[in-house]
Short mmCIF file of C-alpha atoms in Angstrom, two decimals:
data_model
loop_
_atom_site.label_atom_id
_atom_site.label_comp_id
_atom_site.label_asym_id
_atom_site.label_seq_id
_atom_site.Cartn_x
_atom_site.Cartn_y
_atom_site.Cartn_z
CA HIS O 1036 11.33 -48.30 32.45
CA GLY O 1037 11.95 -44.58 32.70
CA ARG O 1038 13.86 -42.84 29.95
CA CYS O 1039 15.65 -39.53 29.40
CA TRP O 1040 13.54 -37.31 27.09
CA GLY O 1041 14.31 -34.30 24.99
CA ASN O 1042 15.44 -33.32 21.54
CA ALA O 1043 17.36 -30.29 20.39
CA ALA O 1044 15.09 -29.86 17.37
CA GLY O 1045 11.95 -29.83 19.52
CA ALA O 1046 10.25 -32.70 17.65
CA GLY O 1047 9.78 -36.24 19.00
CA VAL O 1048 12.17 -38.92 17.68
CA GLY O 1049 12.80 -42.62 18.30
CA THR O 1050 15.04 -44.29 20.82
CA GLU O 1051 18.15 -43.22 18.91
CA GLY O 1052 19.22 -39.61 19.17
CA TRP O 1053 17.73 -38.71 22.54
CA ALA O 1054 19.39 -35.83 24.33
CA PRO O 1055 18.72 -34.04 27.61
CA ARG O 1056 16.78 -30.75 27.34
CA SER O 1057 18.32 -27.55 28.54
CA GLY O 1058 17.14 -26.04 31.78
CA HIS O 1059 16.43 -27.40 35.24
CA ARG O 1060 14.18 -30.22 34.15
CA GLY O 1061 16.61 -31.49 31.52
CA ALA O 1062 19.53 -31.36 33.98
CA ARG O 1063 17.55 -33.41 36.50
CA ALA O 1064 16.82 -36.08 33.88
CA HIS O 1065 20.52 -36.12 32.98
CA ARG O 1066 21.51 -36.73 36.59
CA LEU O 1067 19.03 -39.59 36.88
CA CYS O 1068 20.38 -41.26 33.76
CA PRO O 1069 24.00 -40.26 33.26
CA HIS O 1070 24.78 -43.10 30.88
CA ARG O 1071 22.64 -44.61 28.17
CA GLY O 1072 22.98 -48.31 27.57
CA ALA O 1073 21.90 -51.71 28.73
CA GLY O 1074 20.97 -52.02 32.39
CA SER O 1075 20.32 -48.34 33.04
CA SER O 1076 16.92 -47.77 34.63
CA LEU O 1077 14.96 -45.45 36.88
CA GLU O 1078 12.89 -46.12 39.93
CA PRO O 1079 9.11 -46.19 39.31
CA GLU O 1080 8.52 -43.00 41.32
CA GLU O 1081 11.05 -41.15 39.16
CA ARG O 1082 9.36 -42.10 35.89
CA SER O 1083 9.14 -39.20 33.42
CA MET O 1084 5.65 -37.77 32.84
CA GLU O 1085 6.38 -36.50 29.32
CA PRO O 1086 4.53 -38.04 26.35
CA PRO O 1087 6.11 -40.95 24.52
CA ALA O 1088 8.24 -40.21 21.51
CA VAL O 1089 7.06 -40.72 17.98
CA PRO O 1090 8.49 -43.92 16.43
CA GLU O 1091 11.16 -43.59 13.76
CA GLU O 1092 8.82 -44.63 10.96
CA GLU O 1093 6.47 -41.71 11.88
CA GLU O 1094 9.24 -39.14 11.88
CA GLU O 1095 8.41 -35.95 9.98
CA GLU O 1096 10.39 -35.17 6.92
CA GLU O 1097 13.16 -32.62 7.18
CA GLY O 1098 11.84 -29.08 6.76
CA ALA O 1099 8.21 -30.00 7.47
CA VAL O 1100 6.12 -27.82 9.77
CA PRO O 1101 5.60 -29.39 13.21
CA LEU O 1102 2.09 -30.63 13.85
CA SER O 1103 1.74 -28.31 16.81
CA VAL O 1104 2.19 -25.23 14.60
CA ALA O 1105 -0.82 -24.39 12.45
CA PRO O 1106 0.08 -22.48 9.26
CA GLY O 1107 -3.19 -20.55 9.28
CA PRO O 1108 -6.87 -20.63 10.17
CA VAL O 1109 -8.40 -23.99 9.43
CA GLY O 1110 -12.08 -24.34 8.52
CA CYS O 1111 -14.23 -26.44 10.78
CA GLN O 1112 -17.19 -28.35 9.43
CA LEU O 1113 -20.35 -27.89 11.46
CA PHE O 1114 -22.57 -30.91 12.06
CA GLY O 1115 -25.67 -28.87 12.77
CA TYR O 1116 -27.19 -25.39 12.62
CA VAL O 1117 -25.45 -22.98 15.00
CA GLY O 1118 -26.94 -19.63 13.97
CA ILE O 1119 -23.84 -17.69 12.91
CA GLU O 1120 -25.68 -16.24 9.92
CA ALA O 1121 -27.99 -14.41 12.34
CA VAL O 1122 -25.18 -11.86 12.77
CA LEU O 1123 -26.20 -10.34 9.44
CA ASP O 1124 -29.76 -9.85 10.66
CA GLN O 1125 -28.49 -8.27 13.86
CA MET O 1126 -26.30 -5.84 11.92
CA LYS O 1127 -29.19 -4.97 9.61
CA ILE O 1128 -31.58 -4.28 12.48
CA LYS O 1129 -29.03 -2.14 14.32
CA THR O 1130 -28.11 -0.18 11.20
CA MET O 1131 -31.74 0.46 10.32
CA LYS O 1132 -32.31 1.87 13.79
CA THR O 1133 -29.33 4.23 13.66
CA GLY O 1134 -29.76 5.15 9.99
CA PHE O 1135 -27.22 6.27 7.40
CA GLU O 1136 -25.46 9.53 6.65
CA PHE O 1137 -24.52 10.56 3.14
CA ASN O 1138 -23.11 13.94 2.10
CA ILE O 1139 -22.86 14.90 -1.55
CA MET O 1140 -21.53 18.06 -3.20
CA VAL O 1141 -22.44 19.31 -6.66
CA VAL O 1142 -20.07 21.69 -8.46
CA GLY O 1143 -20.52 23.44 -11.78
CA GLN O 1144 -21.51 26.61 -13.54
CA SER O 1145 -24.99 28.02 -13.18
CA GLY O 1146 -27.55 26.64 -15.58
CA LEU O 1147 -26.07 23.14 -15.91
CA GLY O 1148 -28.92 21.49 -14.00
CA LYS O 1149 -27.22 20.69 -10.67
CA SER O 1150 -30.35 21.14 -8.56
CA THR O 1151 -32.51 19.25 -11.04
CA MET O 1152 -30.01 16.38 -11.13
CA VAL O 1153 -30.02 16.04 -7.33
CA ASN O 1154 -33.82 15.98 -7.29
CA THR O 1155 -33.77 13.33 -10.00
CA LEU O 1156 -31.26 11.19 -8.09
CA PHE O 1157 -33.36 11.00 -4.94
CA LYS O 1158 -36.78 11.52 -6.57
CA SER O 1159 -37.68 14.24 -4.12
CA LYS O 1160 -37.27 17.97 -3.63
CA VAL O 1161 -33.92 17.97 -1.84
CA SER O 1162 -31.96 20.62 -3.73
CA ARG O 1163 -31.27 24.16 -2.56
CA LYS O 1164 -33.47 25.65 -5.27
CA SER O 1165 -36.52 23.54 -4.48
CA SER O 1166 -36.10 24.08 -0.72
CA GLN O 1167 -36.56 27.84 -1.15
CA PRO O 1168 -39.49 28.12 -3.55
CA GLY O 1169 -40.52 31.63 -2.57
CA GLN O 1170 -37.13 33.28 -2.85
CA GLU O 1171 -35.70 34.81 -5.98
CA GLU O 1172 -32.73 32.91 -7.36
CA ARG O 1173 -29.81 35.28 -7.62
CA ILE O 1174 -26.31 34.19 -8.56
CA PRO O 1175 -23.93 35.39 -5.83
CA LYS O 1176 -20.84 37.32 -6.80
CA THR O 1177 -18.60 34.83 -5.04
CA VAL O 1178 -18.71 31.10 -4.41
CA GLN O 1179 -20.88 30.77 -1.30
CA LEU O 1180 -21.50 27.16 -0.37
CA GLN O 1181 -24.99 26.30 0.81
CA SER O 1182 -25.95 23.00 2.44
CA ILE O 1183 -29.42 21.53 2.80
CA THR O 1184 -30.07 18.49 5.00
CA HIS O 1185 -33.02 16.13 4.63
CA VAL O 1186 -34.01 12.79 6.13
CA ILE O 1187 -35.14 10.39 3.41
CA GLU O 1188 -36.87 7.12 4.24
CA GLU O 1189 -37.46 4.16 1.92
CA LYS O 1190 -38.80 0.77 3.06
CA GLY O 1191 -37.86 1.45 6.65
CA VAL O 1192 -34.31 2.62 5.86
CA LYS O 1193 -33.58 6.20 6.92
CA MET O 1194 -30.81 8.24 5.38
CA LYS O 1195 -29.71 11.69 6.48
CA LEU O 1196 -28.82 13.35 3.19
CA THR O 1197 -26.85 16.59 3.00
CA VAL O 1198 -26.58 18.31 -0.38
CA THR O 1199 -23.95 21.06 -0.71
CA ASP O 1200 -24.34 23.40 -3.68
CA THR O 1201 -21.72 25.78 -5.04
CA PRO O 1202 -23.55 28.65 -6.76
CA GLY O 1203 -21.28 31.07 -8.55
CA PHE O 1204 -18.49 28.59 -9.32
CA GLY O 1205 -16.87 29.48 -12.64
CA ASP O 1206 -19.36 32.24 -13.42
CA GLN O 1207 -16.98 35.17 -13.07
CA ILE O 1208 -14.71 36.73 -15.66
CA ASN O 1209 -11.73 36.10 -13.40
CA ASN O 1210 -12.05 32.62 -11.91
CA GLU O 1211 -8.62 32.60 -10.29
CA ASN O 1212 -8.63 30.51 -7.10
CA CYS O 1213 -12.40 30.04 -7.27
CA TRP O 1214 -11.89 26.53 -5.86
CA ASP O 1215 -10.45 27.84 -2.56
CA PRO O 1216 -13.84 28.13 -0.77
CA ILE O 1217 -14.67 24.55 -1.79
CA ILE O 1218 -11.34 23.17 -0.56
CA LYS O 1219 -11.71 25.16 2.66
CA TYR O 1220 -15.20 23.78 3.24
CA ILE O 1221 -14.11 20.16 2.71
CA ASN O 1222 -11.14 20.56 5.08
CA GLU O 1223 -13.36 22.22 7.68
CA GLN O 1224 -15.55 19.14 7.78
CA TYR O 1225 -12.47 16.95 8.26
CA GLU O 1226 -11.30 19.26 11.04
CA ARG O 1227 -14.67 19.12 12.77
CA TYR O 1228 -14.67 15.33 12.72
CA LEU O 1229 -11.05 15.23 13.96
CA ARG O 1230 -11.81 17.50 16.93
CA GLU O 1231 -14.67 15.24 17.97
CA GLU O 1232 -12.53 12.14 17.53
CA ILE O 1233 -9.60 13.23 19.71
CA LEU O 1234 -11.74 14.28 22.69
CA ILE O 1235 -11.12 12.32 25.89
CA THR O 1236 -14.86 11.88 26.39
CA ARG O 1237 -16.33 11.66 22.93
CA LYS O 1238 -19.73 10.81 21.58
CA ARG O 1239 -20.61 7.23 20.84
CA LYS O 1240 -21.53 8.24 17.27
CA ILE O 1241 -19.63 11.20 15.90
CA PRO O 1242 -21.77 13.34 13.55
CA ASP O 1243 -20.37 12.86 10.06
CA THR O 1244 -20.48 16.01 7.91
CA ARG O 1245 -17.55 15.03 5.68
CA VAL O 1246 -18.19 15.22 1.92
CA HIS O 1247 -18.37 11.65 0.63
CA GLY O 1248 -18.71 12.45 -3.06
CA CYS O 1249 -18.34 15.48 -5.32
CA VAL O 1250 -20.20 15.44 -8.64
CA TYR O 1251 -18.51 17.81 -11.07
CA PHE O 1252 -20.65 19.05 -13.98
CA VAL O 1253 -18.73 19.52 -17.23
CA PRO O 1254 -20.36 21.93 -19.73
CA PRO O 1255 -21.49 20.12 -22.91
CA THR O 1256 -19.16 22.00 -25.24
CA GLY O 1257 -18.32 18.91 -27.26
CA HIS O 1258 -14.66 19.91 -27.60
CA TRP O 1259 -12.38 19.38 -24.57
CA LEU O 1260 -12.01 20.15 -20.90
CA ARG O 1261 -11.34 23.75 -19.98
CA PRO O 1262 -8.25 24.65 -17.91
CA LEU O 1263 -10.66 25.50 -15.07
CA ASP O 1264 -12.12 21.98 -15.15
CA LEU O 1265 -8.69 20.34 -15.19
CA GLU O 1266 -7.31 22.46 -12.35
CA PHE O 1267 -10.37 21.94 -10.18
CA MET O 1268 -10.43 18.16 -10.57
CA ARG O 1269 -6.65 17.97 -10.10
CA ARG O 1270 -6.86 19.76 -6.76
CA LEU O 1271 -10.10 18.25 -5.49
CA SER O 1272 -9.34 14.63 -6.42
CA LYS O 1273 -6.61 14.63 -3.73
CA ILE O 1274 -9.03 15.35 -0.88
CA VAL O 1275 -12.43 14.04 -2.00
CA ASN O 1276 -14.04 11.51 -4.36
CA VAL O 1277 -14.70 13.35 -7.64
CA VAL O 1278 -17.21 11.98 -10.15
CA PRO O 1279 -17.28 13.96 -13.43
CA VAL O 1280 -20.46 14.06 -15.52
CA ILE O 1281 -21.39 15.72 -18.80
CA ALA O 1282 -24.33 17.96 -18.02
CA LYS O 1283 -27.33 18.34 -20.35
CA ALA O 1284 -26.10 15.57 -22.62
CA ASP O 1285 -29.27 15.84 -24.71
CA THR O 1286 -27.70 18.88 -26.42
CA LEU O 1287 -25.11 16.58 -28.06
CA THR O 1288 -25.58 14.00 -30.76
CA LEU O 1289 -24.49 10.43 -30.06
CA GLU O 1290 -21.35 10.89 -32.17
CA GLU O 1291 -20.46 14.17 -30.44
CA ARG O 1292 -21.07 12.60 -27.05
CA ALA O 1293 -18.79 9.63 -27.72
CA GLU O 1294 -16.01 11.85 -29.09
CA PHE O 1295 -16.32 14.28 -26.17
CA LYS O 1296 -16.09 11.47 -23.62
CA GLN O 1297 -12.98 10.08 -25.30
CA ARG O 1298 -11.27 13.47 -25.22
CA ILE O 1299 -12.13 13.93 -21.53
CA GLN O 1300 -10.70 10.50 -20.70
CA GLU O 1301 -7.50 11.37 -22.55
CA ASP O 1302 -7.22 14.69 -20.71
CA LEU O 1303 -7.69 13.02 -17.33
CA LYS O 1304 -5.01 10.46 -18.14
CA THR O 1305 -2.60 13.08 -19.52
CA HIS O 1306 -2.87 15.27 -16.41
CA ALA O 1307 -2.79 12.27 -14.00
CA ILE O 1308 -6.19 13.12 -12.48
CA SER O 1309 -7.59 10.19 -10.52
CA VAL O 1310 -11.37 10.37 -10.38
CA TYR O 1311 -13.68 7.95 -8.59
CA PRO O 1312 -13.51 4.95 -8.63
CA GLN O 1313 -9.75 5.13 -8.18
CA GLU O 1314 -7.84 2.22 -9.65
CA ASP O 1315 -5.40 2.11 -6.71
CA PHE O 1316 -8.15 1.26 -4.21
CA ASP O 1317 -9.62 -1.84 -5.88
CA GLN O 1318 -9.66 -4.59 -3.26
CA ASP O 1319 -10.17 -7.82 -5.20
CA PRO O 1320 -10.54 -9.01 -8.81
CA GLU O 1321 -14.33 -8.74 -8.74
CA ASP O 1322 -14.18 -5.08 -7.63
CA ARG O 1323 -11.54 -4.37 -10.24
CA ALA O 1324 -13.63 -5.91 -13.03
CA LEU O 1325 -16.71 -3.91 -11.99
CA ASN O 1326 -14.80 -0.65 -11.60
CA ASP O 1327 -13.04 -1.14 -14.94
CA ARG O 1328 -16.43 -1.21 -16.65
CA ILE O 1329 -17.41 1.96 -14.79
CA ARG O 1330 -14.16 3.73 -15.67
CA GLU O 1331 -14.80 3.02 -19.34
CA LYS O 1332 -18.07 4.99 -19.09
CA ILE O 1333 -16.76 7.97 -17.11
CA PRO O 1334 -17.69 10.78 -17.48
CA PHE O 1335 -21.37 9.90 -17.51
CA ALA O 1336 -23.50 11.76 -20.03
CA VAL O 1337 -26.57 12.61 -17.94
CA VAL O 1338 -29.88 14.37 -18.33
CA GLY O 1339 -31.86 15.58 -15.33
CA ALA O 1340 -35.63 16.00 -15.07
CA ASP O 1341 -38.00 16.38 -12.12
CA GLN O 1342 -41.26 16.16 -14.08
CA GLU O 1343 -43.17 13.03 -15.04
CA HIS O 1344 -44.70 12.34 -18.44
CA GLN O 1345 -46.99 9.65 -19.84
CA VAL O 1346 -45.14 7.21 -22.13
CA ASN O 1347 -46.85 4.02 -23.32
CA GLY O 1348 -49.25 4.10 -20.40
CA LYS O 1349 -46.49 4.58 -17.79
CA ARG O 1350 -45.38 7.62 -15.84
CA VAL O 1351 -41.67 8.29 -16.44
CA LEU O 1352 -39.26 11.05 -15.52
CA GLY O 1353 -38.20 12.92 -18.63
CA ARG O 1354 -37.91 16.08 -20.69
CA ARG O 1355 -40.45 16.86 -23.40
CA THR O 1356 -39.11 18.08 -26.74
CA LYS O 1357 -40.66 18.62 -30.17
CA TRP O 1358 -39.38 15.25 -31.36
CA GLY O 1359 -40.33 13.24 -28.32
CA ILE O 1360 -39.65 12.65 -24.63
CA ILE O 1361 -36.16 12.03 -23.28
CA GLU O 1362 -36.47 9.45 -20.52
CA VAL O 1363 -33.76 10.04 -17.93
CA GLU O 1364 -33.99 6.49 -16.57
CA ASN O 1365 -33.73 4.87 -19.99
CA PRO O 1366 -30.13 3.72 -20.70
CA ALA O 1367 -30.77 4.15 -24.41
CA HIS O 1368 -31.39 7.89 -23.90
CA CYS O 1369 -28.73 8.87 -21.35
CA GLU O 1370 -26.39 7.46 -18.71
CA PHE O 1371 -28.22 8.75 -15.67
CA PRO O 1372 -28.97 5.18 -14.44
CA LEU O 1373 -25.21 4.49 -14.33
CA LEU O 1374 -24.62 7.58 -12.18
CA ARG O 1375 -27.49 6.66 -9.84
CA ASP O 1376 -26.23 3.09 -9.46
CA LEU O 1377 -22.71 4.32 -8.74
CA LEU O 1378 -23.68 6.88 -6.11
CA ILE O 1379 -26.49 4.99 -4.36
CA ARG O 1380 -27.06 1.37 -5.28
CA SER O 1381 -23.57 -0.12 -5.62
CA HIS O 1382 -20.86 2.25 -4.29
CA LEU O 1383 -22.46 4.40 -1.59
CA GLN O 1384 -20.74 2.55 1.26
CA ASP O 1385 -17.48 2.41 -0.70
CA LEU O 1386 -17.59 6.19 -1.12
CA LYS O 1387 -17.89 6.55 2.65
CA ASP O 1388 -15.14 4.00 3.31
CA ILE O 1389 -12.64 5.68 0.98
CA THR O 1390 -13.50 9.07 2.46
CA HIS O 1391 -12.77 7.79 5.97
CA ASN O 1392 -9.82 5.48 5.29
CA VAL O 1393 -8.00 7.48 2.62
CA HIS O 1394 -8.91 11.17 2.37
CA TYR O 1395 -9.73 11.81 6.02
CA GLU O 1396 -6.80 9.67 7.15
CA SER O 1397 -4.40 11.76 5.03
CA TYR O 1398 -5.80 14.93 6.56
CA ARG O 1399 -5.60 13.50 10.09
CA VAL O 1400 -1.96 12.45 9.69
CA ARG O 1401 -1.03 15.85 8.29
CA ARG O 1402 -2.77 17.75 11.09
CA LEU O 1403 -1.28 15.60 13.86
CA ASN O 1404 2.19 15.98 12.37
CA GLU O 1405 1.72 19.74 12.31
CA SER O 1406 0.60 19.81 15.95
CA ASN O 1407 3.56 17.67 17.06
CA ARG O 1408 6.10 19.75 15.19
CA PRO O 1409 8.29 21.77 17.62
CA GLY O 1410 7.79 25.52 17.54
#
């Protein structure tokens, strides 16, 4: 026997409570069966093709989600090997072919070991000073930024490294607005990337010259941050990832170092200076736990050295003194391994992601708003 189907709630019910659906199809069913009751029937050719209703005992509870509506993605158990994990190998092969780009800036007064620290980080002669061995090192009268680009390869992985040095920063008697050339340089790299990005016909891979990380060298005074240090990090932390370090930490005793780090942390918190890794950008609890341990150690007390020495039958990077050799890669001697792990081994991609998604995005929005402003 044919029956009139439809329910105002949209879910199947039993024989009681049927109602004609709205629309042409529901009106046609209503004409075929104007009255419900005993003896009403349809001809076989007019039988409804809709699915049978769910019996009353299988009715869903009030407020339940219909079975046809999935609340979210549901995992599916595989009964054999499909090969989805091969995507990781494909991404690795493609990335190794194209290579990586990483741009780092070092800022600090002359004589704090910026060039030596960069050479120690990458264990090669990549600094401005070592790239010009025959030229006399003269401190310029103004802050003139100089960039050196190298291609470093390790175990088949190529990285295009650009090191930007800032000779002359903070060396003058009057250091008013000495950070302007640095801010201008960083914004110029954002502007260059933006111009390439908004082209109608643009390159498949836009050259990335944006500064991904800025290592700021704090003089090892052992007292507190200077107003110059505070003002620089306050301004630069809004447009780039700033990582402060205590330069030449071997000139401080362990007690002086711990007290100096505590005062710097208090100054950063008092002046609301957000250095990398920023607490606001932690994605999940694991990242937050890792970054909390890093934030407890910032600023890193580092020692740079580009010469090897023999210690217990092994060649180690270090600085020779009258009382022994300071091993830069020994956590008991300095915190250089923490800085290296942060910049290269654990957070290199995160530095690039935050630069693109946060700092560059803020610059892009501001520039597009300025261009769309009338007049």
